[in-house]
C-alpha positions as a printed Julia matrix, in Angstrom:
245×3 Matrix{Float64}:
 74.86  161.71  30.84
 74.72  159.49  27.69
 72.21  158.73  24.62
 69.65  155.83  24.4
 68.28  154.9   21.55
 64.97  152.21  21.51
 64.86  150.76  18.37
 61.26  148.93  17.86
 59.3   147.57  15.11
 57.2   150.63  14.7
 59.52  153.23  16.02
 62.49  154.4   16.98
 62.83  157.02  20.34
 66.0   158.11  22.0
 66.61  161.01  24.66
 69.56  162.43  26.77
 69.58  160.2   30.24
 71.03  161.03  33.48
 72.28  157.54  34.58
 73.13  158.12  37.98
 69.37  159.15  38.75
 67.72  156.66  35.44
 65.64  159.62  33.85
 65.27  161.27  30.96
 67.34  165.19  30.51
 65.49  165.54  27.12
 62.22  165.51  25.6
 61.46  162.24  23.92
 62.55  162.34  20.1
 61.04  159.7   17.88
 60.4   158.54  14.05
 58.53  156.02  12.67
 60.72  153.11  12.05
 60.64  153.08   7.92
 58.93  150.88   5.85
 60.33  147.93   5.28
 63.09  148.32   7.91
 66.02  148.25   5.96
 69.59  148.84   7.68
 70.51  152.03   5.78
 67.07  153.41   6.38
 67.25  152.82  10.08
 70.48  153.84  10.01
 69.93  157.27   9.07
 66.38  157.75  11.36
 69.2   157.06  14.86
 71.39  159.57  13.1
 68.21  162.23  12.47
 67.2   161.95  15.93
 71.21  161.85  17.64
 71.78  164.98  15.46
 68.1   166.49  16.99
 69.19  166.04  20.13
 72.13  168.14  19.49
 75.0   166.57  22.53
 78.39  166.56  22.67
 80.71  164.64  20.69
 82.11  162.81  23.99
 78.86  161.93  24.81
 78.06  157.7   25.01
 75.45  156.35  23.15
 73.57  153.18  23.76
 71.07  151.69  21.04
 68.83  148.95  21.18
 67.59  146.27  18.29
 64.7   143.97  18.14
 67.25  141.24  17.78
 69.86  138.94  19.32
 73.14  140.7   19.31
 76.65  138.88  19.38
 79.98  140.63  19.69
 77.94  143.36  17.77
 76.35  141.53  14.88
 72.57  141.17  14.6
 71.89  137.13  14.54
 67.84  137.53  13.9
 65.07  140.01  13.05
 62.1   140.83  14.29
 59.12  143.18  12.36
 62.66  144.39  10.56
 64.41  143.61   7.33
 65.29  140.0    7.28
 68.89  141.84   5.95
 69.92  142.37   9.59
 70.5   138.97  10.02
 74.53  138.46  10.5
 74.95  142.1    9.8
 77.59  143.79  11.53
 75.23  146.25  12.85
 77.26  147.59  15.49
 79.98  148.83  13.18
 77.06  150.23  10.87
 75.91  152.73  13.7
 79.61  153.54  14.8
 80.28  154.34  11.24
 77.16  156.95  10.72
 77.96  158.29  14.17
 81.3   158.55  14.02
 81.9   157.11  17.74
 81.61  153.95  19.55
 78.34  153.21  20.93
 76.69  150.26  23.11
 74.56  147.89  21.0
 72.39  146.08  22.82
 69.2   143.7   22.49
 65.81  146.07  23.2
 64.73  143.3   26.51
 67.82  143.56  27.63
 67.98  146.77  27.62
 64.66  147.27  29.25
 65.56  144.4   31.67
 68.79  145.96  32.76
 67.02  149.53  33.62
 63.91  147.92  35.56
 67.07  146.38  37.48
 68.72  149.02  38.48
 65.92  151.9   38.11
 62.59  150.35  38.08
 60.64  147.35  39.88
 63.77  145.77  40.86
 65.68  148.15  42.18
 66.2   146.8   45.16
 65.99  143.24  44.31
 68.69  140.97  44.57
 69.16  137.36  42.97
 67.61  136.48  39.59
 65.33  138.97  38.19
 63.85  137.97  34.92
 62.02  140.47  32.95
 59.71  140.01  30.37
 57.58  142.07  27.9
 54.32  140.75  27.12
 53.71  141.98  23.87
 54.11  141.23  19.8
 55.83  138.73  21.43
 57.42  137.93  24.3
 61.01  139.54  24.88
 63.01  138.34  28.18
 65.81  138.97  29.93
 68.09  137.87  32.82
 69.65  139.86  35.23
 71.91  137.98  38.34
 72.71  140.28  40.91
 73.13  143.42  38.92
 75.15  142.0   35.82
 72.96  141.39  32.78
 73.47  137.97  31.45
 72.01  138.55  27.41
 70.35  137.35  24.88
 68.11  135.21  26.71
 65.17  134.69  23.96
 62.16  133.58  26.87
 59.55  133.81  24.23
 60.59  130.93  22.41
 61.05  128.35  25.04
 58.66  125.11  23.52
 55.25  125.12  25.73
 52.93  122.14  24.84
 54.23  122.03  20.98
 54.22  125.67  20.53
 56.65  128.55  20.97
 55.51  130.17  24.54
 54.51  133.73  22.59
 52.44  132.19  20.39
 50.13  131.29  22.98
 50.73  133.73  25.62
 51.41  137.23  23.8
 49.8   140.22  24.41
 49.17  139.8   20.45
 47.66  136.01  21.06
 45.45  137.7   24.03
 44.18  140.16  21.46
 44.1   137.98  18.06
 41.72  135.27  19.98
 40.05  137.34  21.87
 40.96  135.89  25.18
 39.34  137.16  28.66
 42.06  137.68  30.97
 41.49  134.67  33.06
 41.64  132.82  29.96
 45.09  134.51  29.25
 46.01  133.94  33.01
 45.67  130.74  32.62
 48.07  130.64  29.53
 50.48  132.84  31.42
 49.94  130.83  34.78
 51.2   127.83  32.48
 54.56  130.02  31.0
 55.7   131.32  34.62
 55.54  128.47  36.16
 57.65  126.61  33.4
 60.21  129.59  34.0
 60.14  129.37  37.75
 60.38  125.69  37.65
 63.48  126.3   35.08
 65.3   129.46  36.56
 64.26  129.49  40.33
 64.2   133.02  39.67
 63.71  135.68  42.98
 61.73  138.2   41.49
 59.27  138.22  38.25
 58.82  142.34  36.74
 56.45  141.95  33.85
 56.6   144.62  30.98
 55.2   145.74  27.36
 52.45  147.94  27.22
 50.05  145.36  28.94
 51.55  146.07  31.64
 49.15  149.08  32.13
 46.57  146.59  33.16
 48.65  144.69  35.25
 45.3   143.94  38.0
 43.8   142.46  35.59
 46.17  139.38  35.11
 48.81  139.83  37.79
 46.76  138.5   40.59
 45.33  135.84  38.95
 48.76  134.15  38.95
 49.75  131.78  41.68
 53.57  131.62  41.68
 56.08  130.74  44.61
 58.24  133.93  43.2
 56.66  137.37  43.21
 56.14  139.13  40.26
 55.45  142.72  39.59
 54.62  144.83  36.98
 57.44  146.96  35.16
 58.05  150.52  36.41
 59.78  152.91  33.21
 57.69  151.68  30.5
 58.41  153.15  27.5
 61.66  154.93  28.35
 62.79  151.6   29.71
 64.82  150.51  26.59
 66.2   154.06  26.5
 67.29  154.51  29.96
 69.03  151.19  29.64
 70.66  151.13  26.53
 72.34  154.58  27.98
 72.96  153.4   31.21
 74.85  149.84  29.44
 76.82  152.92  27.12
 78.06  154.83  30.23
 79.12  151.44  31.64
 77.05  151.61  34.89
């Protein structure tokens, strides 16, 4: 067993996982992610919802941040405070919670479960996940081992950042059809494929619902499929990454 906690932009959720098995022992607990997203605030909405779920004191924890995350410190900040940037974030958790824990980057996270639990379970190779949403989160995965921090959504497409143009968010804002989104997405897989030479594509984020609408209309030498754990992916993988799986 061990704790994830998903730390987003609008909430924060964390459960008791069984990691051999990559589902949840707990009901879902979740806040909304305060106002303003300040570090102390956050800090005490993982602690609330830890102390809810009422485990042992041996028990791992894994949490997840919107952000890219060196040897513990958070280097950016996403629909946060911009005062995460070079905090020592890890140590801020570990402090409140009065144990190590697993800090992790929320893609990653998500990446590493859909890996080992999800659409690419049985894949081997280079998996690259990404979550079509807000933006566009990604991460890379090479035969099992997670390889982080790989920021996908801000890789320069025709003098743009790729999310920008090919976000769930950019679908919605401009009102795109979905071939007209295809096509923007056709344009952003085929840049990774022709980068990575990946083996399998899993697409995530809550578009992911609709995945017939878009999927097909892709033509890609590398299959890609949608993600499997959806919500509880970032949890399942942020306690899997804790128990060291």
């Amino acid at each position: 067993m061990a704790v994830g906690v998903d730390i987003g932009g609008t909430g924060v959720k964390a459960a008791l996982v069984d990691v051999a098995e990559g589902t949840l022992l707990s009901d879902r607990v979740k806040v909304p992610t305060p106002v303003g997203g300040e570090p102390d605030d956050i800090r005490d909405a993982v602690v609330e919802l830890v102390g809810r779920l009422e485990v042992e004191a041996d028990t791992p924890i894994g949490v997840t941040f919107p952000a890219i995350v060196r040897h513990g410190r958070t280097m950016s900040a996403a629909n946060v405070s911009k005062a995460w940037i070079g905090l020592e974030a890890e140590r801020l958790f570990e402090q409140a919670l009065g144990r190590d824990i697993h800090f992790v980057n929320d893609a990653d996270a998500a990446g590493f479960a859909e890996d080992h639990y999800g659409a690419a379970k049985d894949a081997s190779g280079l998996v690259i996940m990404t979550t079509l949403g807000t933006g566009i989160g990604g991460a890379l995965i090479y035969n099992g081992v997670l390889i982080p921090n790989a920021e996908l959504g801000h890789l320069e497409l025709d003098g743009h950042d790729a999310e920008t143009r090919a976000s769930n968010r950019a679908r919605e804002t401009e009102g795109l059809s979905w071939e007209a989104w295809a096509a923007r997405l056709q344009r952003y897989y085929s840049h990774l494929e022709f980068i990575f030479s990946p083996d399998l594509f899993v697409v995530g984020g809550g578009v992911s619902k609709s995945s017939e609408m878009f999927l097909p209309l892709l033509h890609l030498d590398t299959p890609i499929v949608p993600a499997m754990l959806r919500n509880n992916a970032g949890i399942i993988g942020a306690a899997a990454l804790a128990r060291g799986v």
